[in-house]
Short mmCIF file of C-alpha atoms and ligand atoms in Angstrom, two decimals:
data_model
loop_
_atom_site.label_atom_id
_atom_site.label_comp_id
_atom_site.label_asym_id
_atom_site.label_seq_id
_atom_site.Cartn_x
_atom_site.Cartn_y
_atom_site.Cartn_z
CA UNK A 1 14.67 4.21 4.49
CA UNK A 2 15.13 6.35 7.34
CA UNK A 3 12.30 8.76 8.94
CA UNK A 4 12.18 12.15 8.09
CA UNK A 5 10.36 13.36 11.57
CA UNK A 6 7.73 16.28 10.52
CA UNK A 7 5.76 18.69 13.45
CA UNK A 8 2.97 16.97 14.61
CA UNK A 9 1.62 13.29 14.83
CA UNK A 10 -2.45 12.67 15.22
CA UNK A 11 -2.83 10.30 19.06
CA UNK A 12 -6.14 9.73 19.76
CA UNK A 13 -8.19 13.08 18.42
CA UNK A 14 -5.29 15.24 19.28
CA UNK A 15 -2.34 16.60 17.22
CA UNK A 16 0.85 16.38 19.66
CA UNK A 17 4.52 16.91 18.84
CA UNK A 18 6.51 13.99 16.63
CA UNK A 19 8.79 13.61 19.75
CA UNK A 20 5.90 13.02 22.56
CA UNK A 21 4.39 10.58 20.00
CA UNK A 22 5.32 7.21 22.52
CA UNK A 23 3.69 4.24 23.77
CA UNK A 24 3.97 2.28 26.79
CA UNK A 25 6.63 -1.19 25.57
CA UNK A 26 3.33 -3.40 27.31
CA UNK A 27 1.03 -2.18 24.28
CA UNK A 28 -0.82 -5.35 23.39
CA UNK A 29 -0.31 -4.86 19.83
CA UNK A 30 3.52 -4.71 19.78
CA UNK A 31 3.46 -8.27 21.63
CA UNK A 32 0.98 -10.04 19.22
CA UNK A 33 1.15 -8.16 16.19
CA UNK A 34 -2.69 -7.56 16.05
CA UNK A 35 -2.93 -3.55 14.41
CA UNK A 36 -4.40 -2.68 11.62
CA UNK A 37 -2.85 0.39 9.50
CA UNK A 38 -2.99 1.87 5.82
CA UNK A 39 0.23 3.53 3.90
CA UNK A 40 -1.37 6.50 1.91
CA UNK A 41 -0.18 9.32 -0.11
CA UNK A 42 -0.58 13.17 -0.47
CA UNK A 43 0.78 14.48 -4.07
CA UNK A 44 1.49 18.00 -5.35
CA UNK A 45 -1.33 19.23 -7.15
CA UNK A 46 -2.38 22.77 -8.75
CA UNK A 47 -4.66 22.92 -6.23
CA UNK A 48 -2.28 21.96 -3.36
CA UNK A 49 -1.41 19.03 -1.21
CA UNK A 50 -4.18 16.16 -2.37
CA UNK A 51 -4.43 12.99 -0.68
CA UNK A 52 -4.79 10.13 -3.17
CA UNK A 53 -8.01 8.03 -2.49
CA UNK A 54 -8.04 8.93 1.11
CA UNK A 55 -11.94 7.71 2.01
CA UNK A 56 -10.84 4.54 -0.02
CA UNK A 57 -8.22 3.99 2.58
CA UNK A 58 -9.91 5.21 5.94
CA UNK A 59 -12.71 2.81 4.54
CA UNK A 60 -10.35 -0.30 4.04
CA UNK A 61 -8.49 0.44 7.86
CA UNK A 62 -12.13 -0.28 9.19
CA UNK A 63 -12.63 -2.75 6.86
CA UNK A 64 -9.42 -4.54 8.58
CA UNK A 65 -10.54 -3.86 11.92
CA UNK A 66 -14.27 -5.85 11.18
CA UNK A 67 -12.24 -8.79 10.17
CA UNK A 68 -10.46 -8.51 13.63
CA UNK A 69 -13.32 -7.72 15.46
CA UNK A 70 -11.26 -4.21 16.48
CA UNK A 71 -14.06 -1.64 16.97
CA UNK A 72 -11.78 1.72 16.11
CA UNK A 73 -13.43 4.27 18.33
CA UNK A 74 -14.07 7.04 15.56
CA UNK A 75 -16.14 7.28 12.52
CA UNK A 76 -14.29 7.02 8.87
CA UNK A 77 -15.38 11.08 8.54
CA UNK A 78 -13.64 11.51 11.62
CA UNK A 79 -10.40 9.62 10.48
CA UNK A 80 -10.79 11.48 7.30
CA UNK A 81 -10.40 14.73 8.77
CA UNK A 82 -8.05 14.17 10.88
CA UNK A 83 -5.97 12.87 7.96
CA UNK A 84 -5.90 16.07 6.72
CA UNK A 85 -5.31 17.86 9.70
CA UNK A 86 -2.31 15.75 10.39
CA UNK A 87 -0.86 16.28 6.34
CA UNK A 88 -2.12 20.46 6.78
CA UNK A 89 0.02 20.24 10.35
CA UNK A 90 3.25 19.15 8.56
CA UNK A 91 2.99 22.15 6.20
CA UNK A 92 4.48 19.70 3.31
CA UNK A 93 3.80 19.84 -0.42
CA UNK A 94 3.40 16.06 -0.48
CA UNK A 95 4.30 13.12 2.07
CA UNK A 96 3.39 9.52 2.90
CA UNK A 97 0.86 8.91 5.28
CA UNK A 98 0.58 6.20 8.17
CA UNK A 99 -2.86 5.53 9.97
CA UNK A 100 -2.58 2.98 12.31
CA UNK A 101 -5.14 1.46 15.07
CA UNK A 102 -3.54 -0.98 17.71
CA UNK A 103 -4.71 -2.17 20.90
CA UNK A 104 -3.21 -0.12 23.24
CA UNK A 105 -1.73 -0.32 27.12
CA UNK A 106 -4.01 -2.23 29.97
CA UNK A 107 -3.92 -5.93 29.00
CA UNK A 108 -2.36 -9.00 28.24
CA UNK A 109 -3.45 -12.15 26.92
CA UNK A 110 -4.93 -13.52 23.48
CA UNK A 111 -8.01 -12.54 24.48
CA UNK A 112 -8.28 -8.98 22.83
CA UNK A 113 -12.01 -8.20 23.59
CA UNK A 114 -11.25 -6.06 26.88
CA UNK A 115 -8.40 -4.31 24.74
CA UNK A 116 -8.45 -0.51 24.14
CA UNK A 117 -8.08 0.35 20.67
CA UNK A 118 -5.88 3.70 19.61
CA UNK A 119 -5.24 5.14 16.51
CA UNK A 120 -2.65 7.38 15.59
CA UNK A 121 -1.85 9.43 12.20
CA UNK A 122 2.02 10.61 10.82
CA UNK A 123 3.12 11.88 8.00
CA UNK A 124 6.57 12.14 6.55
CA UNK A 125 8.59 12.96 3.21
CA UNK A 126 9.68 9.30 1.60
CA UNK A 127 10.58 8.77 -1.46
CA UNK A 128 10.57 5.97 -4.45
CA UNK A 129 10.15 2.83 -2.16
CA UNK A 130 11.83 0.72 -3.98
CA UNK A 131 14.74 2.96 -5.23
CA UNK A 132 15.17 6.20 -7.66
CA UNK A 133 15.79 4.31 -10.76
CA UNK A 134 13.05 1.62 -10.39
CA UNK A 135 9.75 3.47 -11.52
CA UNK A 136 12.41 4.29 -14.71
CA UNK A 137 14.79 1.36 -15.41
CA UNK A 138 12.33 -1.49 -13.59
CA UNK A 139 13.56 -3.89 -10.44
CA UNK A 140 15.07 -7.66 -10.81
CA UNK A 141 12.07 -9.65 -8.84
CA UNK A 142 12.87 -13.28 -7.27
CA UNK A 143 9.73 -15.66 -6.38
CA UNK A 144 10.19 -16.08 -2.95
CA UNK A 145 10.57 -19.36 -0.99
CA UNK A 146 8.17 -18.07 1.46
CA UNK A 147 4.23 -18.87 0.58
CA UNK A 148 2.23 -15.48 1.02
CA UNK A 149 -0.25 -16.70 3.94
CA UNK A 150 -3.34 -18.00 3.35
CA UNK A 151 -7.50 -16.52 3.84
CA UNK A 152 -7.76 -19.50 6.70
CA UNK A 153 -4.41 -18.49 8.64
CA UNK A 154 -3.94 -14.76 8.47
CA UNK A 155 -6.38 -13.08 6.45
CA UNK A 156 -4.47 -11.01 3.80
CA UNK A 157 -7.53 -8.41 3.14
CA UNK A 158 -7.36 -6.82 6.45
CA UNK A 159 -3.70 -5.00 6.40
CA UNK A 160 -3.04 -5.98 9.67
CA UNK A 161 0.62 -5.70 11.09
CA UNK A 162 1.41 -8.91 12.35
CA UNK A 163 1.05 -10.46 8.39
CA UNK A 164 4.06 -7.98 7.63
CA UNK A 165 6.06 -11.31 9.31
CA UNK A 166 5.23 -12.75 6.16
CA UNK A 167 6.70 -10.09 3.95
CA UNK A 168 9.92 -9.33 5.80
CA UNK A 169 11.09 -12.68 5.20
CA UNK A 170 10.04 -12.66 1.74
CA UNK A 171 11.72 -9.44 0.90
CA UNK A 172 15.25 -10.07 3.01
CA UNK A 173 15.53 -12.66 1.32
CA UNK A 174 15.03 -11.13 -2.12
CA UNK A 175 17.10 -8.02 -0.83
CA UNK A 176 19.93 -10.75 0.40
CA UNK A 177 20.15 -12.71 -2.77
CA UNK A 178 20.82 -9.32 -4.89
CA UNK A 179 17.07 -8.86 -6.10
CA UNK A 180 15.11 -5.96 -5.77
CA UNK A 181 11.77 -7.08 -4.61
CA UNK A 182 10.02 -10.74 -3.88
CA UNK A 183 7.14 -12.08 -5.68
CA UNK A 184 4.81 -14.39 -3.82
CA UNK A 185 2.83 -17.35 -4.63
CA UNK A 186 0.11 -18.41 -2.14
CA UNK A 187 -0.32 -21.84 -0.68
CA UNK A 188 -2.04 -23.34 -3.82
CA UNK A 189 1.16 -22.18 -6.09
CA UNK A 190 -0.58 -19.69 -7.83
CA UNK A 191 1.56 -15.84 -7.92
CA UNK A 192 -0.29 -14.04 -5.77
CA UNK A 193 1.60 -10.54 -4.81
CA UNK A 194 4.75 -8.48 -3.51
CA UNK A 195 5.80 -8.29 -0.46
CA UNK A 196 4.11 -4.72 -0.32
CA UNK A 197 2.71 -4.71 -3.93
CA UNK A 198 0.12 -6.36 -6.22
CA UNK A 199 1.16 -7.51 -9.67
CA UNK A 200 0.07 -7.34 -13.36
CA UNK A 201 1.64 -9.61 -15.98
CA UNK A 202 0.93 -8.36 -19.60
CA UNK A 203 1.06 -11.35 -22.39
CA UNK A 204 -0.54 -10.70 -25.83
CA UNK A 205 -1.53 -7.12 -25.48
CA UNK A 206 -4.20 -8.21 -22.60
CA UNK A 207 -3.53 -7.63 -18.88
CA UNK A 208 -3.74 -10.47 -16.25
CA UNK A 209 -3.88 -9.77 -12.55
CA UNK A 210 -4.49 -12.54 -9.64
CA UNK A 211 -8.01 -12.40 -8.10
CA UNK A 212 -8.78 -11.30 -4.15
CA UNK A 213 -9.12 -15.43 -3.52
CA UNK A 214 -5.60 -15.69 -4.62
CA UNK A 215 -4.36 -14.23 -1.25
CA UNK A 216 -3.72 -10.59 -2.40
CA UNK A 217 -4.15 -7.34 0.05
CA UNK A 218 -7.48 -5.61 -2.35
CA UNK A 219 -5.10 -2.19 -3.49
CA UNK A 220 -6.46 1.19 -3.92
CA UNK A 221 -3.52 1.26 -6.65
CA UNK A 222 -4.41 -2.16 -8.20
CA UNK A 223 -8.13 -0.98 -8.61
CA UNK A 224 -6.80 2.65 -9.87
CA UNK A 225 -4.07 0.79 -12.59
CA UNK A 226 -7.23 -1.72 -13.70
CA UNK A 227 -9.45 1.67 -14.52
CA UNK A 228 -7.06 3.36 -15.52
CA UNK A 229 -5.97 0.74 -17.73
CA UNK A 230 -9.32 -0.49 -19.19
CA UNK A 231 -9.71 3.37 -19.94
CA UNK A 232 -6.50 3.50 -22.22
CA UNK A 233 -8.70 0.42 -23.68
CA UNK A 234 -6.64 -2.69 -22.55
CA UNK A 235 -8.41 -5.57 -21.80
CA UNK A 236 -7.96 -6.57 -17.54
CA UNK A 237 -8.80 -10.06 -16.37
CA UNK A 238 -8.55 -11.46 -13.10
CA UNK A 239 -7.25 -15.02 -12.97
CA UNK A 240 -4.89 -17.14 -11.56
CA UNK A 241 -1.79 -17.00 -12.79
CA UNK A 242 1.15 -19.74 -12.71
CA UNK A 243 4.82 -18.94 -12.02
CA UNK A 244 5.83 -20.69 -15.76
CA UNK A 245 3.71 -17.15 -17.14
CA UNK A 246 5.68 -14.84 -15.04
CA UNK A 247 8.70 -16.44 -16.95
CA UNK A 248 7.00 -16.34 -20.23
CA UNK A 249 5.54 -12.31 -19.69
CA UNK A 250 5.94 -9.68 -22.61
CA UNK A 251 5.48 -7.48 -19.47
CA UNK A 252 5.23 -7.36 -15.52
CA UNK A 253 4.48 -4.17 -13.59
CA UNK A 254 3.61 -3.34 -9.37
CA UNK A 255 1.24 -1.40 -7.89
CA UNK A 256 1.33 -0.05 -4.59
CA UNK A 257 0.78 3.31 -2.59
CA UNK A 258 4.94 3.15 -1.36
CA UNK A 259 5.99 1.67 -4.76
CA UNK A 260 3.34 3.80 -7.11
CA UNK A 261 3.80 1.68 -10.63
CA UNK A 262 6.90 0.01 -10.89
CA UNK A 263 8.17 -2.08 -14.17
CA UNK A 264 9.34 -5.27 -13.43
CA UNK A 265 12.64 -6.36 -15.73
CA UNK A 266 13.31 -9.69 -14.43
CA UNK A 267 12.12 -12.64 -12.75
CA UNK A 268 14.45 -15.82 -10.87
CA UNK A 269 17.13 -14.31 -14.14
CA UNK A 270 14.77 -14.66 -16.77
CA UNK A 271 14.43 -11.59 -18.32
CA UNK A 272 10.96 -10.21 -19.07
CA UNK A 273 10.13 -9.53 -22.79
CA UNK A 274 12.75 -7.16 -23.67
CA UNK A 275 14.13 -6.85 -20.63
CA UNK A 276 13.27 -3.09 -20.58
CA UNK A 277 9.85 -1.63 -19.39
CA UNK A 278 7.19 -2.55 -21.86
CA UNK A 279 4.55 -0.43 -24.19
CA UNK A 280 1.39 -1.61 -22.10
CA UNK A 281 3.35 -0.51 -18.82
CA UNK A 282 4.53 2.69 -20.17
CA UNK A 283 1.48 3.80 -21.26
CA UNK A 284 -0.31 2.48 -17.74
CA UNK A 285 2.08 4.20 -15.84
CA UNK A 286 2.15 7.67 -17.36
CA UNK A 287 -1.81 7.58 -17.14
CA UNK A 288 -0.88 6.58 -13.42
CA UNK A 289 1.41 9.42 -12.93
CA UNK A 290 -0.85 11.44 -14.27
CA UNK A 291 -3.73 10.43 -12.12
CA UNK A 292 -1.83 10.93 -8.77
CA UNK A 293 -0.96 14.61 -9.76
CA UNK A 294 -4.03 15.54 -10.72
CA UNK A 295 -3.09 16.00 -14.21
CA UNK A 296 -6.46 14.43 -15.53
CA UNK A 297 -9.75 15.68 -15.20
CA UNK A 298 -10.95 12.19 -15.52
CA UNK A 299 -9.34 11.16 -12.47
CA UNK A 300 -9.13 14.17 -10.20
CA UNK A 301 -12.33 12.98 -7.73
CA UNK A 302 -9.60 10.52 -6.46
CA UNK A 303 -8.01 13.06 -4.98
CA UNK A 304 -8.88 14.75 -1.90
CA UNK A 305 -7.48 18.89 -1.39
CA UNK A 306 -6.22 20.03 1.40
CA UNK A 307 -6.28 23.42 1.41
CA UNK A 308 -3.62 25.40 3.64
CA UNK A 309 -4.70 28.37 5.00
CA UNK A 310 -3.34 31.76 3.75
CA UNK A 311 -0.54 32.66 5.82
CA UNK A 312 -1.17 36.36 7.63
CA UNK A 313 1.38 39.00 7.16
C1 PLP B 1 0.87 -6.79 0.83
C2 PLP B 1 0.44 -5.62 0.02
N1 PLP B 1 -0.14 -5.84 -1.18
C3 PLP B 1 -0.53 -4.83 -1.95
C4 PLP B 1 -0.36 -3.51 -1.56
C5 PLP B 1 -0.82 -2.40 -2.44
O1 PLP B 1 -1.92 -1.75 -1.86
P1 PLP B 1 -2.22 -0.21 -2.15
O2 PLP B 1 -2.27 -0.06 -3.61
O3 PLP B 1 -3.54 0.02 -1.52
O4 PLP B 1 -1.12 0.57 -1.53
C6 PLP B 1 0.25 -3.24 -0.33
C7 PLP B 1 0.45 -1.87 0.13
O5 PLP B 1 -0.30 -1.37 0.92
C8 PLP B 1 0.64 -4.32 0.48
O6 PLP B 1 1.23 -4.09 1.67
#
């Protein structure tokens, strides 16, 4: 999915043009993987360009940086704002956004405690991550021969770069064997998420979804489809669930801020339910849609304005 470059990228409290937006090739973080970054999203609204859940997000970079011990060298207000700035600098109607802190140029080693930390914000048009025709027609999923990694080897609540490893291979793989998308179980066999997406399986009407101990990144989405969901009166419950159920699911569905709420049609060839996108899902995921517009009333503190200033004739 290429990049769409866009005016201006946030470095360090200043906006500077998408082309002078470089780093030295000895940044620590690009030799041991150690950043910590967030994917968020600003929608087309009535009332302008609205960034979805945006505190949620500036509050979950930091909380990936505690579990590094990173110390990000501006407030989540600050980050906030310059969020904005950075999506009111492209002049777009909507666009995906990319915080990311990393320890920057000046040393080497394991030790990251003398490390710098930077931070740097872009925004850019994408589209449907996982194609045009999958929040519509569904993807074809494949449980991945890759474990997702576990709370005592790379913590998956703090969205840290270097467990990204992790995903790559699970999703080349999918990609490579003609699937759309992987599924991951975590070291004790239980399904535990996507390679960029947590999961919901529907059997019976209720909704299941895996727990945070079952080695799942905690999504803004995931908590937004559970609400949402428990609104339209379905029941929610957080449990383990075991591959066999994924095969024997009325329904599956994704969350994520790249993916928004995707039906899933088909696991390892086993088609799920119908083999179409389900009731339960359909009904989530126009609430969902809804939600990110701004089309509810119910929902619209999750979104955040930001208000472009009236051009001058
Ligand atoms: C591994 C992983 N799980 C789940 C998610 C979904 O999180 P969110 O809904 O906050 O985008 C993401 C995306 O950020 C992810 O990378």
């Amino acid at each position: 999915m290429p990049i769409e470059a866009t005016e201006k990228i946030w470095m360090n409290g200043e906006l500077v043009p998408w082309e002078d937006a470089r780093i030295h090739v000895l940044t620590h973080s690009l030799h041991y993987g150690m950043g910590v970054f967030e994917g968020i999203r600003a929608y087309e609204t009535d009332r302008g360009p609205a960034v979805f859940r945006l505190t949620d997000h500036i509050e979950r970079l930091f909380n990936s940086a505690r579990i590094l011990m990173m110390d990000i060298p501006y407030t989540v207000d600050e980050l906030v704002q310059a969020t904005k700035d950075t999506v009111r600098a492209t002049g777009l109607p909507s666009c995906y956004i990319r915080p990311i802190a990393y320890y920057g140029y000046g040393e080497m080693g394991l030790n990251t405690l003398p490390c710098t930390v930077d931070v740097s914000i872009a925004c850019w048009p994408w589209g449907a991550y996982l194609g045009a025709d999958a929040v519509s027609k569904g993807v074809r999923m494949k449980i991945s021969s890759w474990a997702r990694h576990d709370h005592n080897v790379m913590p998956p609540a703090s969205k840290t770069t270097g467990n990204y490893v992790n995903s790559s291979l699970a999703k080349v793989e999918a990609l490579k064997a003609g699937y759309d998308e992987a599924i991951m179980l975590n070291p004790q066999g239980f399904v535990s998420e996507c390679t960029g997406e947590n999961i919901f399986v529907v059997r019976d009407g209720v909704i299941y979804t895996p727990p945070q101990t079952a080695s799942i990144l905690d999504g803004i989405n995931r908590k937004s489809a559970i609400q949402i969901a428990r609104d339209l009166g379905f029941e929610v419950v957080e449990r383990d669930i075991a591959r066999a159920e994924l095969y024997l699911a009325d329904e599956i569905y994704m969350t994520g801020t790249a993916a928004e709420l995707v039906p899933c049609v088909e696991v390892d060839d086993h088609a799920v339910g119908s083999g179409k996108p389900g009731e339960v899902t359909r009904a989530v995921q126009k609430a969902f849609d809804d939600a990110l517009h701004g089309r509810t009333e119910r929902y619209r503190e999750w979104l955040d304005p930001v208000p472009v200033p009236a051009k001058v004739a």
